XYZ file of N, CA and C in Angstrom:
789
model
N 152.439 74.963 130.069
C 151.341 75.064 129.109
C 151.686 74.260 127.870
N 150.747 73.449 127.405
C 151.010 72.671 126.215
C 150.985 73.560 124.989
N 151.644 73.101 123.932
C 151.750 73.877 122.712
C 150.363 74.180 122.148
N 150.113 75.447 121.880
C 148.858 75.833 121.241
C 147.650 75.866 122.150
N 147.841 75.689 123.477
C 146.695 75.569 124.372
C 146.209 76.930 124.852
N 145.705 77.727 123.942
C 145.091 79.008 124.259
C 143.582 78.872 124.108
N 142.849 79.465 125.052
C 141.409 79.528 124.887
C 141.084 80.441 123.711
N 140.063 80.077 122.933
C 139.743 80.914 121.779
C 138.274 80.789 121.404
N 137.801 81.787 120.679
C 136.472 81.800 120.079
C 136.650 81.736 118.568
N 135.824 80.935 117.918
C 135.922 80.778 116.467
C 134.532 80.930 115.871
N 134.389 81.795 114.895
C 133.080 82.030 114.282
C 133.261 82.502 112.844
N 132.193 82.379 112.053
C 132.229 82.825 110.673
C 132.849 81.801 109.746
N 132.991 82.173 108.481
C 133.617 81.307 107.485
C 134.361 82.170 106.483
N 135.271 81.538 105.759
C 136.097 82.262 104.804
C 137.554 82.193 105.179
N 138.337 83.096 104.646
C 139.762 83.134 104.933
C 139.985 83.444 106.406
N 140.778 82.634 107.132
C 140.938 82.837 108.580
C 141.597 84.166 108.931
N 141.198 84.680 110.076
C 141.704 85.947 110.611
C 141.904 85.766 112.104
N 143.085 86.099 112.617
C 143.404 85.932 114.032
C 143.407 87.286 114.730
N 142.685 87.394 115.853
C 142.612 88.624 116.633
C 143.344 88.434 117.961
N 144.206 89.399 118.312
C 145.027 89.330 119.526
C 144.743 90.566 120.369
N 144.207 90.355 121.566
C 143.777 91.450 122.436
C 144.957 92.137 123.131
N 144.642 93.185 123.884
C 145.655 93.964 124.565
C 145.798 93.630 126.041
N 146.566 94.447 126.741
C 146.878 94.246 128.147
C 145.609 94.262 129.002
N 145.445 93.237 129.840
C 144.324 93.178 130.757
C 143.024 92.695 130.154
N 142.995 92.497 128.848
C 141.753 92.176 128.160
C 141.639 90.669 127.921
N 140.664 90.280 127.098
C 140.473 88.899 126.675
C 139.704 88.952 125.363
N 139.428 87.795 124.779
C 138.887 87.819 123.411
C 137.580 88.607 123.271
N 136.656 88.639 124.269
C 135.426 89.416 124.051
C 135.641 90.925 123.913
N 136.865 91.417 124.153
C 137.134 92.835 123.919
C 136.863 93.235 122.470
N 136.880 92.243 121.573
C 136.615 92.500 120.157
C 135.122 92.495 119.838
N 134.260 92.319 120.832
C 132.836 92.117 120.572
C 132.178 93.210 119.725
N 132.609 94.495 119.800
C 131.936 95.487 118.961
C 132.089 95.240 117.461
N 133.092 94.440 117.054
C 133.300 94.219 115.613
C 133.292 92.741 115.221
N 133.163 91.844 116.185
C 133.298 90.413 115.897
C 132.268 89.913 114.891
N 131.010 90.194 115.138
C 129.976 89.638 114.275
C 130.079 90.176 112.853
N 130.416 91.445 112.726
C 130.539 92.013 111.379
C 131.731 91.403 110.639
N 132.869 91.227 111.330
C 134.004 90.564 110.699
C 133.641 89.137 110.287
N 132.877 88.451 111.141
C 132.529 87.051 110.883
C 131.554 86.902 109.718
N 130.946 87.970 109.266
C 130.118 87.911 108.057
C 130.958 87.706 106.810
N 132.266 87.998 106.931
C 133.147 87.943 105.769
C 134.311 86.962 105.933
N 134.683 86.666 107.167
C 135.882 85.870 107.429
C 135.620 84.846 108.529
N 136.453 83.813 108.574
C 136.488 82.958 109.749
C 137.369 83.659 110.774
N 136.793 84.052 111.904
C 137.475 84.887 112.881
C 137.831 84.048 114.105
N 139.111 84.045 114.450
C 139.612 83.314 115.611
C 140.169 84.336 116.587
N 139.533 84.448 117.753
C 139.937 85.419 118.769
C 140.485 84.655 119.967
N 141.700 84.939 120.374
C 142.349 84.161 121.423
C 142.395 84.923 122.746
N 142.522 84.147 123.831
C 142.923 84.678 125.128
C 144.418 84.410 125.287
N 145.198 85.446 125.483
C 146.632 85.271 125.700
C 146.901 84.555 127.025
N 148.070 83.953 127.190
C 148.400 83.281 128.458
C 148.269 84.223 129.654
N 147.524 83.766 130.672
C 147.324 84.581 131.867
C 146.229 85.612 131.736
N 145.423 85.526 130.651
C 144.305 86.446 130.428
C 143.079 85.637 130.035
N 141.911 86.143 130.387
C 140.695 85.425 130.053
C 140.687 84.038 130.656
N 140.433 83.024 129.823
C 140.345 81.645 130.286
C 141.613 80.840 130.020
N 142.684 81.493 129.574
C 143.934 80.779 129.317
C 144.832 80.838 130.548
N 145.379 79.705 130.985
C 146.287 79.723 132.140
C 147.573 80.478 131.817
N 148.274 80.945 132.846
C 149.501 81.710 132.608
C 150.626 80.829 132.093
N 151.636 81.467 131.566
C 152.843 80.765 131.131
C 153.549 80.154 132.336
N 154.207 79.014 132.150
C 154.939 78.415 133.265
C 156.227 79.154 133.595
N 156.770 79.900 132.647
C 158.031 80.608 132.866
C 157.841 82.115 132.884
N 158.878 82.835 132.509
C 158.867 84.299 132.542
C 157.888 84.865 131.523
N 157.178 85.892 131.937
C 156.255 86.583 131.041
C 156.990 87.751 130.395
N 157.184 87.660 129.107
C 157.783 88.735 128.326
C 156.957 88.893 127.053
N 157.176 89.985 126.335
C 156.497 90.123 125.045
C 156.925 88.990 124.120
N 158.191 88.616 124.186
C 158.679 87.520 123.350
C 158.019 86.198 123.698
N 157.892 85.892 124.997
C 157.307 84.605 125.384
C 155.807 84.563 125.088
N 155.112 85.683 125.261
C 153.697 85.732 124.893
C 153.533 85.553 123.384
N 154.416 86.171 122.616
C 154.361 86.021 121.157
C 154.702 84.595 120.744
N 155.639 83.971 121.456
C 155.932 82.561 121.197
C 154.673 81.713 121.331
N 153.874 81.992 122.355
C 152.649 81.224 122.589
C 151.666 81.384 121.429
N 151.566 82.598 120.878
C 150.686 82.822 119.729
C 151.234 82.103 118.498
N 152.537 82.166 118.304
C 153.153 81.459 117.184
C 152.927 79.959 117.283
N 153.048 79.412 118.493
C 152.784 77.981 118.712
C 151.325 77.644 118.405
N 150.415 78.538 118.794
C 148.987 78.335 118.501
C 148.770 78.265 116.997
N 149.370 79.185 116.267
C 149.239 79.194 114.805
C 149.737 77.881 114.221
N 150.893 77.419 114.688
C 151.456 76.167 114.173
C 150.576 74.969 114.516
N 150.130 74.892 115.769
C 149.398 73.706 116.218
C 148.004 73.607 115.626
N 147.465 74.746 115.168
C 146.139 74.726 114.553
C 146.202 74.828 113.023
N 147.391 74.576 112.460
C 147.576 74.573 111.001
C 147.090 75.866 110.362
N 147.503 76.981 110.954
C 147.075 78.297 110.490
C 148.218 79.093 109.871
N 149.193 78.403 109.311
C 150.327 79.094 108.687
C 149.830 80.102 107.655
N 150.379 81.306 107.704
C 150.000 82.347 106.761
C 148.741 83.103 107.126
N 148.188 82.859 108.324
C 146.960 83.542 108.717
C 147.183 85.044 108.883
N 146.198 85.827 108.456
C 146.234 87.273 108.681
C 146.015 87.543 110.164
N 146.704 88.550 110.683
C 146.636 88.838 112.112
C 146.254 90.293 112.358
N 145.457 90.491 113.404
C 145.051 91.826 113.843
C 145.288 91.899 115.343
N 145.917 92.961 115.803
C 146.167 93.119 117.225
C 145.783 94.492 117.716
N 145.504 94.568 119.014
C 145.157 95.824 119.666
C 146.132 96.082 120.799
N 146.746 97.269 120.839
C 147.606 97.695 121.942
C 148.784 96.729 122.118
N 148.875 96.028 123.252
C 149.931 95.038 123.423
C 149.827 93.963 122.358
N 148.596 93.560 122.025
C 148.407 92.586 120.960
C 148.850 93.112 119.610
N 148.715 94.425 119.380
C 149.195 95.027 118.140
C 150.713 94.949 118.065
N 151.361 95.190 119.195
C 152.816 95.020 119.215
C 153.182 93.571 118.886
N 152.420 92.629 119.399
C 152.726 91.222 119.204
C 152.538 90.788 117.745
N 151.495 91.299 117.066
C 151.344 90.919 115.663
C 152.428 91.568 114.804
N 152.909 92.740 115.200
C 154.066 93.312 114.511
C 155.308 92.447 114.738
N 155.443 91.920 115.947
C 156.567 91.029 116.229
C 156.452 89.740 115.407
N 155.239 89.202 115.281
C 155.051 88.037 114.415
C 155.461 88.357 112.987
N 155.043 89.518 112.484
C 155.424 89.906 111.127
C 156.933 90.048 110.996
N 157.561 90.617 112.012
C 159.023 90.759 111.993
C 159.697 89.400 111.914
N 159.113 88.406 112.579
C 159.660 87.045 112.567
C 159.325 86.285 111.283
N 158.444 86.857 110.454
C 158.035 86.160 109.241
C 156.863 85.228 109.443
N 156.109 85.417 110.523
C 154.968 84.555 110.846
C 153.674 85.259 110.457
N 152.756 84.517 109.832
C 151.449 85.063 109.490
C 151.386 85.541 108.057
N 150.344 86.328 107.775
C 150.134 86.879 106.443
C 150.104 88.391 106.511
N 148.968 88.989 106.143
C 148.813 90.426 106.312
C 148.628 90.753 107.792
N 149.062 91.957 108.172
C 149.064 92.366 109.572
C 148.387 93.718 109.721
N 147.480 93.822 110.691
C 146.894 95.115 111.064
C 147.156 95.328 112.552
N 147.891 96.370 112.883
C 148.261 96.686 114.266
C 147.565 97.981 114.670
N 146.677 97.882 115.661
C 145.882 99.030 116.107
C 146.485 99.619 117.373
N 147.051 100.809 117.253
C 147.645 101.542 118.376
C 148.634 100.665 119.153
N 149.699 100.219 118.488
C 150.632 99.287 119.138
C 151.487 99.944 120.208
N 151.796 99.176 121.259
C 152.793 99.601 122.237
C 154.185 99.311 121.707
N 155.180 99.766 122.471
C 156.565 99.454 122.119
C 157.310 100.539 121.390
N 156.697 101.717 121.215
C 157.352 102.787 120.463
C 157.428 104.080 121.278
N 157.449 103.941 122.621
C 157.530 105.105 123.493
C 158.935 105.686 123.516
N 159.027 106.984 123.790
C 160.290 107.598 124.199
C 160.483 107.290 125.684
N 161.677 107.491 126.241
C 161.859 107.226 127.676
C 160.877 107.998 128.554
N 160.642 109.269 128.233
C 159.713 110.068 129.023
C 158.281 109.576 128.890
N 157.877 109.209 127.680
C 156.529 108.687 127.461
C 156.332 107.358 128.175
N 157.389 106.557 128.201
C 157.302 105.265 128.873
C 157.136 105.443 130.380
N 157.833 106.419 130.954
C 157.677 106.697 132.387
C 156.250 107.136 132.690
N 155.690 107.982 131.837
C 154.318 108.444 132.039
C 153.341 107.276 131.921
N 153.515 106.444 130.904
C 152.665 105.263 130.716
C 152.714 104.362 131.939
N 153.923 104.093 132.420
C 154.095 103.218 133.573
C 153.428 103.798 134.811
N 153.652 105.075 135.075
C 153.094 105.715 136.263
C 151.572 105.733 136.212
N 151.022 106.079 135.039
C 149.567 106.184 134.907
C 148.889 104.828 135.063
N 149.434 103.802 134.407
C 148.803 102.479 134.470
C 148.948 101.866 135.853
N 150.131 101.995 136.447
C 150.334 101.391 137.764
C 149.522 102.102 138.836
N 149.217 103.375 138.620
C 148.373 104.100 139.571
C 146.903 103.734 139.411
N 146.478 103.461 138.184
C 145.059 103.197 137.942
C 144.665 101.753 138.238
N 145.611 100.822 138.153
C 145.267 99.413 138.364
C 144.675 99.140 139.744
N 145.298 99.620 140.841
C 144.686 99.363 142.155
C 143.274 99.928 142.273
N 143.032 101.061 141.623
C 141.698 101.653 141.659
C 140.691 100.754 140.946
N 141.061 100.288 139.746
C 140.169 99.417 138.985
C 139.887 98.130 139.750
N 140.910 97.550 140.345
C 140.734 96.301 141.085
C 139.921 96.531 142.363
N 140.135 97.649 143.032
C 139.416 97.926 144.270
C 137.953 98.255 144.061
N 137.608 98.744 142.869
C 136.222 99.134 142.592
C 135.382 97.991 142.036
N 135.940 96.792 141.976
C 135.208 95.679 141.365
C 133.815 95.450 141.971
N 133.622 95.560 143.293
C 132.275 95.315 143.843
C 131.196 96.258 143.313
N 131.591 97.487 142.948
C 130.596 98.450 142.452
C 130.722 98.673 140.949
N 131.490 97.831 140.273
C 131.730 98.033 138.852
C 130.465 97.973 137.997
N 129.508 97.070 138.269
C 128.286 97.095 137.453
C 127.564 98.441 137.504
N 127.517 99.057 138.689
C 126.856 100.357 138.797
C 127.644 101.441 138.072
N 128.974 101.409 138.191
C 129.806 102.422 137.550
C 129.735 102.342 136.033
N 129.829 101.119 135.503
C 129.815 100.960 134.046
C 128.402 101.058 133.477
N 127.410 101.002 134.347
C 126.027 101.032 133.889
C 125.493 102.411 133.592
N 126.281 103.459 133.837
C 125.812 104.809 133.514
C 126.916 105.591 132.809
N 126.564 106.547 131.965
C 127.553 107.275 131.167
C 128.598 108.004 132.004
N 128.211 108.558 133.143
C 129.158 109.278 133.988
C 130.226 108.327 134.527
N 129.810 107.157 134.979
C 130.754 106.170 135.480
C 131.705 105.682 134.404
N 131.166 105.421 133.201
C 132.023 104.970 132.099
C 133.036 106.046 131.728
N 132.610 107.286 131.775
C 133.521 108.386 131.447
C 134.658 108.469 132.460
N 134.331 108.338 133.733
C 135.349 108.406 134.773
C 136.353 107.262 134.656
N 135.859 106.079 134.306
C 136.720 104.896 134.253
C 137.562 104.819 132.990
N 137.026 105.280 131.856
C 137.611 104.919 130.563
C 138.072 106.108 129.721
N 138.135 107.294 130.311
C 138.595 108.458 129.546
C 139.997 108.262 128.996
N 140.832 107.534 129.720
C 142.198 107.297 129.255
C 142.226 106.450 127.981
N 141.171 105.662 127.763
C 141.196 104.685 126.675
C 140.265 105.006 125.515
N 139.264 105.832 125.726
C 138.261 106.090 124.697
C 138.052 107.583 124.525
N 137.814 108.005 123.290
C 137.520 109.409 123.023
C 136.089 109.768 123.401
N 135.233 108.762 123.527
C 133.828 109.000 123.901
C 133.348 107.844 124.773
N 133.893 107.713 125.976
C 133.557 106.545 126.801
C 132.089 106.465 127.195
N 131.397 107.602 127.257
C 129.982 107.605 127.624
C 129.129 106.899 126.565
N 129.644 106.767 125.333
C 128.895 106.119 124.258
C 129.070 104.606 124.243
N 130.048 104.087 124.962
C 130.305 102.655 124.944
C 129.149 101.874 125.558
N 128.807 100.722 124.990
C 127.803 99.879 125.643
C 128.261 99.488 127.038
N 127.339 99.496 127.979
C 127.680 99.151 129.358
C 128.292 97.760 129.452
N 127.808 96.828 128.629
C 128.323 95.461 128.674
C 129.785 95.390 128.277
N 130.191 96.196 127.290
C 131.590 96.228 126.854
C 132.467 96.795 127.964
N 132.033 97.889 128.565
C 132.807 98.512 129.636
C 132.943 97.577 130.834
N 131.851 96.927 131.219
C 131.904 96.031 132.373
C 132.817 94.848 132.101
N 132.712 94.261 130.933
C 133.580 93.126 130.623
C 135.055 93.527 130.690
N 135.381 94.708 130.174
C 136.779 95.142 130.186
C 137.287 95.293 131.613
N 136.492 95.871 132.472
C 136.903 96.050 133.857
C 136.991 94.712 134.597
N 136.096 93.794 134.300
C 136.155 92.469 134.906
C 137.380 91.698 134.413
N 137.753 91.905 133.160
C 138.921 91.211 132.600
C 140.198 91.589 133.331
N 140.315 92.848 133.732
C 141.500 93.274 134.482
C 141.614 92.501 135.788
N 140.494 92.296 136.444
C 140.485 91.562 137.711
C 140.884 90.107 137.504
N 140.453 89.531 136.407
C 140.670 88.107 136.148
C 142.066 87.807 135.628
N 142.754 88.800 135.083
C 144.021 88.575 134.381
C 145.150 88.276 135.365
N 145.527 87.003 135.468
C 146.571 86.604 136.414
C 147.961 87.088 136.004
N 148.155 87.359 134.724
C 149.465 87.812 134.237
C 149.501 89.318 133.980
N 148.520 90.042 134.500
C 148.420 91.474 134.216
C 149.675 92.233 134.634
N 150.076 92.077 135.889
C 151.223 92.856 136.377
C 152.517 92.421 135.697
N 152.679 91.121 135.474
C 153.891 90.647 134.802
C 153.970 91.179 133.377
N 152.833 91.189 132.681
C 152.833 91.692 131.312
C 153.082 93.201 131.280
N 152.514 93.928 132.238
C 152.776 95.361 132.319
C 154.257 95.621 132.577
N 154.847 94.860 133.488
C 156.281 95.012 133.742
C 157.101 94.695 132.499
N 156.659 93.708 131.718
C 157.376 93.372 130.486
C 157.324 94.527 129.495
N 156.176 95.208 129.426
C 156.053 96.361 128.536
C 156.942 97.513 128.994
N 156.989 97.720 130.317
C 157.702 98.873 130.862
C 159.208 98.632 130.937
N 159.593 97.449 131.385
C 161.005 97.174 131.656
C 161.710 96.432 130.530
N 160.956 95.834 129.623
C 161.562 95.065 128.538
C 161.995 95.954 127.388
N 162.570 95.348 126.363
C 163.029 96.125 125.197
C 161.858 96.697 124.408
N 162.114 97.770 123.673
C 161.116 98.311 122.767
C 160.976 97.382 121.557
N 159.957 97.638 120.744
C 159.700 96.777 119.602
C 160.766 96.946 118.524
N 161.328 95.836 118.064
C 162.253 95.858 116.932
C 161.463 96.015 115.642
N 162.107 96.567 114.649
C 161.474 96.757 113.355
C 161.829 95.660 112.371
N 161.303 95.794 111.163
C 161.548 94.839 110.091
C 162.007 95.608 108.853
N 163.172 95.302 108.320
C 163.624 95.995 107.108
C 162.636 95.833 105.964
N 162.664 96.768 105.050
C 161.770 96.725 103.892
C 161.897 95.388 103.173
N 160.752 94.850 102.792
C 160.729 93.624 102.008
C 160.849 92.339 102.798
N 160.786 92.405 104.136
C 161.014 91.201 104.935
C 159.775 90.653 105.630
N 158.669 91.377 105.631
C 157.465 90.860 106.298
C 156.707 89.939 105.339
N 155.940 88.975 105.890
C 155.284 87.996 105.021
C 154.086 88.526 104.248
N 153.563 89.674 104.624
C 152.418 90.273 103.934
C 152.392 91.762 104.169
N 151.290 92.376 103.814
C 151.138 93.815 104.040
C 151.071 94.124 105.535
N 151.609 95.258 105.926
C 151.544 95.718 107.311
C 150.801 97.054 107.339
N 149.731 97.103 108.121
C 148.961 98.334 108.283
C 148.949 98.701 109.758
N 149.261 99.946 110.049
C 149.251 100.445 111.421
C 148.135 101.474 111.544
N 147.189 101.210 112.438
C 146.090 102.139 112.675
C 146.304 102.881 113.985
N 145.956 104.181 114.011
C 146.184 104.972 115.223
C 145.041 105.942 115.456
N 144.567 105.986 116.690
C 143.553 106.963 117.073
C 144.179 108.318 117.331
N 143.609 109.351 116.779
C 144.185 110.698 116.932
C 144.080 111.219 118.364
N 143.194 110.654 119.169
C 143.043 111.064 120.565
C 143.565 109.991 121.530
N 144.472 109.156 121.071
C 145.027 108.095 121.923
C 145.832 108.726 123.059
N 145.486 108.378 124.296
C 146.193 108.892 125.470
C 147.095 107.837 126.102
N 147.184 106.661 125.504
C 148.027 105.586 126.028
C 149.285 105.441 125.172
N 149.093 105.190 123.901
C 150.200 105.225 122.947
C 149.979 106.489 122.112
N 150.734 107.505 122.410
C 150.473 108.832 121.866
C 150.629 108.855 120.347
N 149.826 109.669 119.640
C 149.881 109.702 118.176
C 151.267 109.980 117.605
N 152.110 110.727 118.329
C 153.452 110.999 117.814
C 154.271 109.720 117.645
N 153.868 108.637 118.328
C 154.605 107.377 118.235
C 154.387 106.671 116.899
N 153.351 107.081 116.166
C 153.067 106.445 114.877
C 154.240 106.607 113.908
N 154.904 107.751 113.948
C 156.044 107.966 113.052
C 157.182 106.997 113.369
N 157.379 106.694 114.654
C 158.422 105.734 115.031
C 158.062 104.331 114.568
N 156.778 103.990 114.697
C 156.338 102.674 114.249
C 156.528 102.529 112.744
N 156.189 103.565 112.000
C 156.373 103.501 110.548
C 157.845 103.446 110.168
N 158.677 104.144 110.906
C 160.115 104.094 110.625
C 160.664 102.690 110.885
N 160.146 102.013 111.910
C 160.598 100.658 112.225
C 160.095 99.648 111.196
N 158.919 99.919 110.622
C 158.328 99.039 109.611
C 158.105 99.866 108.341
N 159.161 100.107 107.568
C 159.086 101.064 106.464
C 158.117 100.672 105.351
N 157.736 99.407 105.270
C 156.762 98.998 104.260
C 155.324 99.223 104.707
N 155.137 99.658 105.941
C 153.778 99.741 106.488
C 153.009 100.927 105.922
N 151.688 100.805 105.991
C 150.780 101.890 105.644
C 150.108 102.372 106.922
N 150.055 103.684 107.131
C 149.481 104.257 108.348
C 148.066 104.748 108.077
N 147.154 104.381 108.967
C 145.766 104.834 108.877
C 145.400 105.567 110.159
N 144.872 106.782 110.031
C 144.448 107.559 111.187
C 142.949 107.412 111.411
N 142.570 107.200 112.673
C 141.167 107.188 113.070
C 140.849 108.517 113.752
N 139.954 109.307 113.173
C 139.523 110.551 113.804
C 138.523 110.261 114.921
N 138.458 111.171 115.899
C 137.550 111.024 117.045
C 137.693 109.639 117.670
N 138.920 109.273 117.959
C 139.206 107.905 118.382
C 140.336 107.891 119.397
N 140.144 107.106 120.462
C 141.172 106.921 121.469
C 142.010 105.691 121.199
N 142.332 104.949 122.261
C 143.283 103.845 122.160
C 142.692 102.602 121.502
N 141.368 102.495 121.473
C 140.738 101.288 120.938
C 139.803 101.641 119.783
N 140.286 101.589 118.548
C 139.429 101.914 117.402
C 138.180 101.047 117.307
N 138.247 99.785 117.755
C 137.051 98.930 117.673
C 135.961 99.403 118.623
N 136.316 100.235 119.609
C 135.318 100.847 120.483
C 134.765 102.131 119.875
N 135.668 103.022 119.490
C 135.268 104.370 119.090
C 134.875 104.482 117.624
N 135.455 103.639 116.773
C 135.166 103.679 115.337
C 135.009 102.256 114.799
N 134.001 101.522 115.287
C 133.899 100.112 114.903
C 133.711 99.876 113.407
N 132.849 100.649 112.764
C 132.611 100.436 111.331
C 133.875 100.691 110.525
N 134.584 101.760 110.859
C 135.816 102.089 110.149
C 136.900 101.048 110.407
N 136.903 100.492 111.623
C 137.877 99.454 111.957
C 137.631 98.196 111.143
N 136.379 97.797 111.039
C 136.033 96.632 110.210
C 136.447 96.879 108.760
N 136.145 98.058 108.255
C 136.491 98.394 106.872
C 138.002 98.316 106.656
N 138.766 98.822 107.611
C 140.220 98.784 107.481
C 140.729 97.343 107.485
N 140.243 96.547 108.431
C 140.717 95.164 108.541
C 140.385 94.373 107.274
N 139.149 94.482 106.797
C 138.766 93.734 105.616
C 139.480 94.232 104.367
N 139.752 95.519 104.327
C 140.423 96.085 103.158
C 141.902 95.805 103.097
N 142.517 95.540 104.259
C 143.974 95.384 104.299
C 144.418 93.960 104.627
N 143.483 93.013 104.645
C 143.833 91.610 104.851
C 143.045 90.768 103.854
N 143.496 89.525 103.680
C 142.729 88.597 102.858
C 142.954 88.790 101.372
């Protein structure tokens, strides 16, 4: 893959803001908040290597190598100091960028990388069990995501109110899992690779904000204390009535947090 060659969407004007999606997703996962963010900022949403329309990495897929690709994108597009927002695996990656001194202000929404050994085993077992089901149901996915009962069955692990999600958002997310060529490699990197390293006080390039859904069933709320301990300068924000994806369950509050803590 050439340096900086990530597929991306760019919209809006103002101070640039980079959005990094989570495992199995792609840039349209941000659609519930994209247009509102773009009213205030120039928003750049990327597809990570092996997800969406971006080809996979030529070498080993690790959190470090995926983060390298984002760092290269920032450099090649003259975006030094850009504020970054990540979700789930992407939230871990923007924290890693901040740890490396890359970017500006950072907002990490329900980041991975802070599990205990037991929590990590549960995460691995649950995700690896659900992936074959999601992939096998692709032929009937439009019907499943098109009604509240189907969305609830598919997305209870990720949303506090999956029946309220727009059918288009749910369908795109399920289709993204099928399309993601690096899905299993990235999942293995999360499960088998090292946990997220922290950044000593005073070493990140900008403010660090960690957002967490109180009903998160993927990265459990108790992990927020570990994330804050690893990033002692960070500010923690709790989303009530919210699962793993605040931009799904609390879109207005998510926009408010991002705009208030970046730029």
